[in-house]
JSON list of C-alpha atoms in Angstrom, two decimals:
[
{"chain": "A", "resi": 1, "resn": "MET", "atom": "CA", "xyz": [34.15, 16.57, -14.56]},
{"chain": "A", "resi": 2, "resn": "VAL", "atom": "CA", "xyz": [32.42, 13.16, -16.39]},
{"chain": "A", "resi": 3, "resn": "ALA", "atom": "CA", "xyz": [32.57, 11.86, -19.88]},
{"chain": "A", "resi": 4, "resn": "LEU", "atom": "CA", "xyz": [29.15, 10.72, -20.75]},
{"chain": "A", "resi": 5, "resn": "ARG", "atom": "CA", "xyz": [29.32, 8.11, -23.40]},
{"chain": "A", "resi": 6, "resn": "LYS", "atom": "CA", "xyz": [26.61, 6.13, -25.92]},
{"chain": "A", "resi": 7, "resn": "PRO", "atom": "CA", "xyz": [25.05, 2.86, -24.30]},
{"chain": "A", "resi": 8, "resn": "ALA", "atom": "CA", "xyz": [25.94, 0.49, -26.63]},
{"chain": "A", "resi": 9, "resn": "GLU", "atom": "CA", "xyz": [23.61, -1.52, -28.94]},
{"chain": "A", "resi": 10, "resn": "LEU", "atom": "CA", "xyz": [22.31, -4.39, -28.16]},
{"chain": "A", "resi": 11, "resn": "PRO", "atom": "CA", "xyz": [21.71, -6.62, -31.02]},
{"chain": "A", "resi": 12, "resn": "PRO", "atom": "CA", "xyz": [18.83, -6.92, -32.31]},
{"chain": "A", "resi": 13, "resn": "ARG", "atom": "CA", "xyz": [16.32, -10.27, -30.97]},
{"chain": "A", "resi": 14, "resn": "ARG", "atom": "CA", "xyz": [15.53, -12.61, -32.54]},
{"chain": "A", "resi": 15, "resn": "HIS", "atom": "CA", "xyz": [12.49, -15.40, -31.70]},
{"chain": "A", "resi": 16, "resn": "SER", "atom": "CA", "xyz": [13.20, -18.22, -29.67]},
{"chain": "A", "resi": 17, "resn": "ALA", "atom": "CA", "xyz": [13.78, -21.63, -31.63]},
{"chain": "A", "resi": 18, "resn": "MET", "atom": "CA", "xyz": [12.72, -23.73, -28.27]},
{"chain": "A", "resi": 19, "resn": "LYS", "atom": "CA", "xyz": [9.60, -26.12, -28.55]},
{"chain": "A", "resi": 20, "resn": "ARG", "atom": "CA", "xyz": [6.99, -25.26, -26.45]},
{"chain": "A", "resi": 21, "resn": "GLU", "atom": "CA", "xyz": [3.91, -28.41, -25.12]},
{"chain": "A", "resi": 22, "resn": "LEU", "atom": "CA", "xyz": [1.16, -27.40, -26.21]},
{"chain": "A", "resi": 23, "resn": "TYR", "atom": "CA", "xyz": [-0.29, -31.10, -24.78]},
{"chain": "A", "resi": 24, "resn": "ARG", "atom": "CA", "xyz": [-0.13, -35.21, -24.55]},
{"chain": "A", "resi": 25, "resn": "GLU", "atom": "CA", "xyz": [-2.07, -37.72, -25.78]},
{"chain": "A", "resi": 26, "resn": "ARG", "atom": "CA", "xyz": [-2.61, -40.77, -23.35]},
{"chain": "A", "resi": 27, "resn": "CYS", "atom": "CA", "xyz": [-1.92, -43.87, -25.97]},
{"chain": "A", "resi": 28, "resn": "ARG", "atom": "CA", "xyz": [-1.96, -47.68, -24.99]},
{"chain": "A", "resi": 29, "resn": "ASP", "atom": "CA", "xyz": [0.94, -50.33, -27.95]},
{"chain": "A", "resi": 30, "resn": "GLU", "atom": "CA", "xyz": [-0.64, -53.43, -28.77]},
{"chain": "A", "resi": 31, "resn": "ASP", "atom": "CA", "xyz": [0.11, -55.23, -25.60]},
{"chain": "A", "resi": 32, "resn": "GLY", "atom": "CA", "xyz": [-1.32, -52.95, -23.41]},
{"chain": "A", "resi": 33, "resn": "ASN", "atom": "CA", "xyz": [1.71, -51.19, -22.09]},
{"chain": "A", "resi": 34, "resn": "ARG", "atom": "CA", "xyz": [0.15, -47.32, -21.05]},
{"chain": "A", "resi": 35, "resn": "TYR", "atom": "CA", "xyz": [2.81, -44.28, -23.19]},
{"chain": "A", "resi": 36, "resn": "THR", "atom": "CA", "xyz": [1.91, -40.47, -23.23]},
{"chain": "A", "resi": 37, "resn": "VAL", "atom": "CA", "xyz": [2.67, -38.58, -26.37]},
{"chain": "A", "resi": 38, "resn": "VAL", "atom": "CA", "xyz": [3.78, -34.61, -25.74]},
{"chain": "A", "resi": 39, "resn": "VAL", "atom": "CA", "xyz": [2.58, -32.76, -29.20]},
{"chain": "A", "resi": 40, "resn": "TRP", "atom": "CA", "xyz": [4.91, -30.10, -29.18]},
{"chain": "A", "resi": 41, "resn": "ARG", "atom": "CA", "xyz": [5.16, -26.55, -31.53]},
{"chain": "A", "resi": 42, "resn": "ASP", "atom": "CA", "xyz": [7.85, -26.38, -32.95]},
{"chain": "A", "resi": 43, "resn": "TRP", "atom": "CA", "xyz": [8.43, -22.86, -34.16]},
{"chain": "A", "resi": 44, "resn": "PRO", "atom": "CA", "xyz": [6.38, -19.71, -32.38]},
{"chain": "A", "resi": 45, "resn": "GLY", "atom": "CA", "xyz": [3.87, -18.04, -33.85]},
{"chain": "A", "resi": 46, "resn": "THR", "atom": "CA", "xyz": [3.44, -21.42, -37.53]},
{"chain": "A", "resi": 47, "resn": "SER", "atom": "CA", "xyz": [0.88, -23.83, -36.32]},
{"chain": "A", "resi": 48, "resn": "LEU", "atom": "CA", "xyz": [4.09, -26.30, -37.60]},
{"chain": "A", "resi": 49, "resn": "THR", "atom": "CA", "xyz": [4.15, -29.72, -34.79]},
{"chain": "A", "resi": 50, "resn": "SER", "atom": "CA", "xyz": [6.16, -32.12, -33.83]},
{"chain": "A", "resi": 51, "resn": "TYR", "atom": "CA", "xyz": [5.21, -35.55, -31.47]},
{"chain": "A", "resi": 52, "resn": "THR", "atom": "CA", "xyz": [7.53, -37.36, -28.68]},
{"chain": "A", "resi": 53, "resn": "LEU", "atom": "CA", "xyz": [7.06, -39.50, -25.99]},
{"chain": "A", "resi": 54, "resn": "GLU", "atom": "CA", "xyz": [7.51, -38.55, -22.72]},
{"chain": "A", "resi": 55, "resn": "ASP", "atom": "CA", "xyz": [11.86, -39.19, -22.63]},
{"chain": "A", "resi": 56, "resn": "GLY", "atom": "CA", "xyz": [12.40, -38.41, -26.09]},
{"chain": "A", "resi": 57, "resn": "THR", "atom": "CA", "xyz": [11.21, -41.03, -28.07]},
{"chain": "A", "resi": 58, "resn": "PRO", "atom": "CA", "xyz": [10.43, -38.81, -31.69]},
{"chain": "A", "resi": 59, "resn": "VAL", "atom": "CA", "xyz": [6.98, -40.36, -32.36]},
{"chain": "A", "resi": 60, "resn": "HIS", "atom": "CA", "xyz": [5.49, -40.03, -35.58]},
{"chain": "A", "resi": 61, "resn": "TYR", "atom": "CA", "xyz": [2.00, -38.53, -36.65]},
{"chain": "A", "resi": 62, "resn": "GLU", "atom": "CA", "xyz": [-0.07, -41.53, -38.66]},
{"chain": "A", "resi": 63, "resn": "ASP", "atom": "CA", "xyz": [-4.07, -40.48, -38.04]},
{"chain": "A", "resi": 64, "resn": "GLU", "atom": "CA", "xyz": [-6.34, -39.12, -35.54]},
{"chain": "A", "resi": 65, "resn": "CYS", "atom": "CA", "xyz": [-6.28, -42.50, -34.08]},
{"chain": "A", "resi": 66, "resn": "TYR", "atom": "CA", "xyz": [-2.59, -43.75, -34.08]},
{"chain": "A", "resi": 67, "resn": "PHE", "atom": "CA", "xyz": [1.36, -42.68, -33.49]},
{"chain": "A", "resi": 68, "resn": "LEU", "atom": "CA", "xyz": [3.97, -45.06, -34.58]},
{"chain": "A", "resi": 69, "resn": "ILE", "atom": "CA", "xyz": [7.17, -44.98, -32.34]},
{"chain": "A", "resi": 70, "resn": "GLU", "atom": "CA", "xyz": [9.93, -43.99, -35.41]},
{"chain": "A", "resi": 71, "resn": "PRO", "atom": "CA", "xyz": [13.10, -46.20, -33.92]},
{"chain": "A", "resi": 72, "resn": "THR", "atom": "CA", "xyz": [11.32, -49.50, -32.97]},
{"chain": "A", "resi": 73, "resn": "ARG", "atom": "CA", "xyz": [8.37, -49.02, -36.21]},
{"chain": "A", "resi": 74, "resn": "GLN", "atom": "CA", "xyz": [6.34, -49.78, -32.77]},
{"chain": "A", "resi": 75, "resn": "MET", "atom": "CA", "xyz": [2.66, -48.41, -33.57]},
{"chain": "A", "resi": 76, "resn": "LEU", "atom": "CA", "xyz": [0.37, -46.64, -30.03]},
{"chain": "A", "resi": 77, "resn": "THR", "atom": "CA", "xyz": [-2.76, -45.99, -30.40]},
{"chain": "A", "resi": 78, "resn": "ARG", "atom": "CA", "xyz": [-4.22, -42.40, -28.57]},
{"chain": "A", "resi": 79, "resn": "CYS", "atom": "CA", "xyz": [-6.63, -44.34, -24.95]},
{"chain": "A", "resi": 80, "resn": "ASP", "atom": "CA", "xyz": [-10.20, -43.45, -24.48]},
{"chain": "A", "resi": 81, "resn": "ASP", "atom": "CA", "xyz": [-10.15, -43.26, -20.87]}
]
């Protein structure tokens, strides 16, 4: 005869705190160098966003036209093309 045991209970699932990419913005600096700013959703189900360059460098949203690369304090302008 085989004894049957109750299956172990799994811990409740938690929402993943992983960021999710929303979209990308093409930008350029004063010298014409091109950059891509990645817009991230920080938490599922919220509108909290953060910004980085493609390489992960933090970027600060200034307004609808500008981003600031945080470590270098370099200003980026959104490209129209």
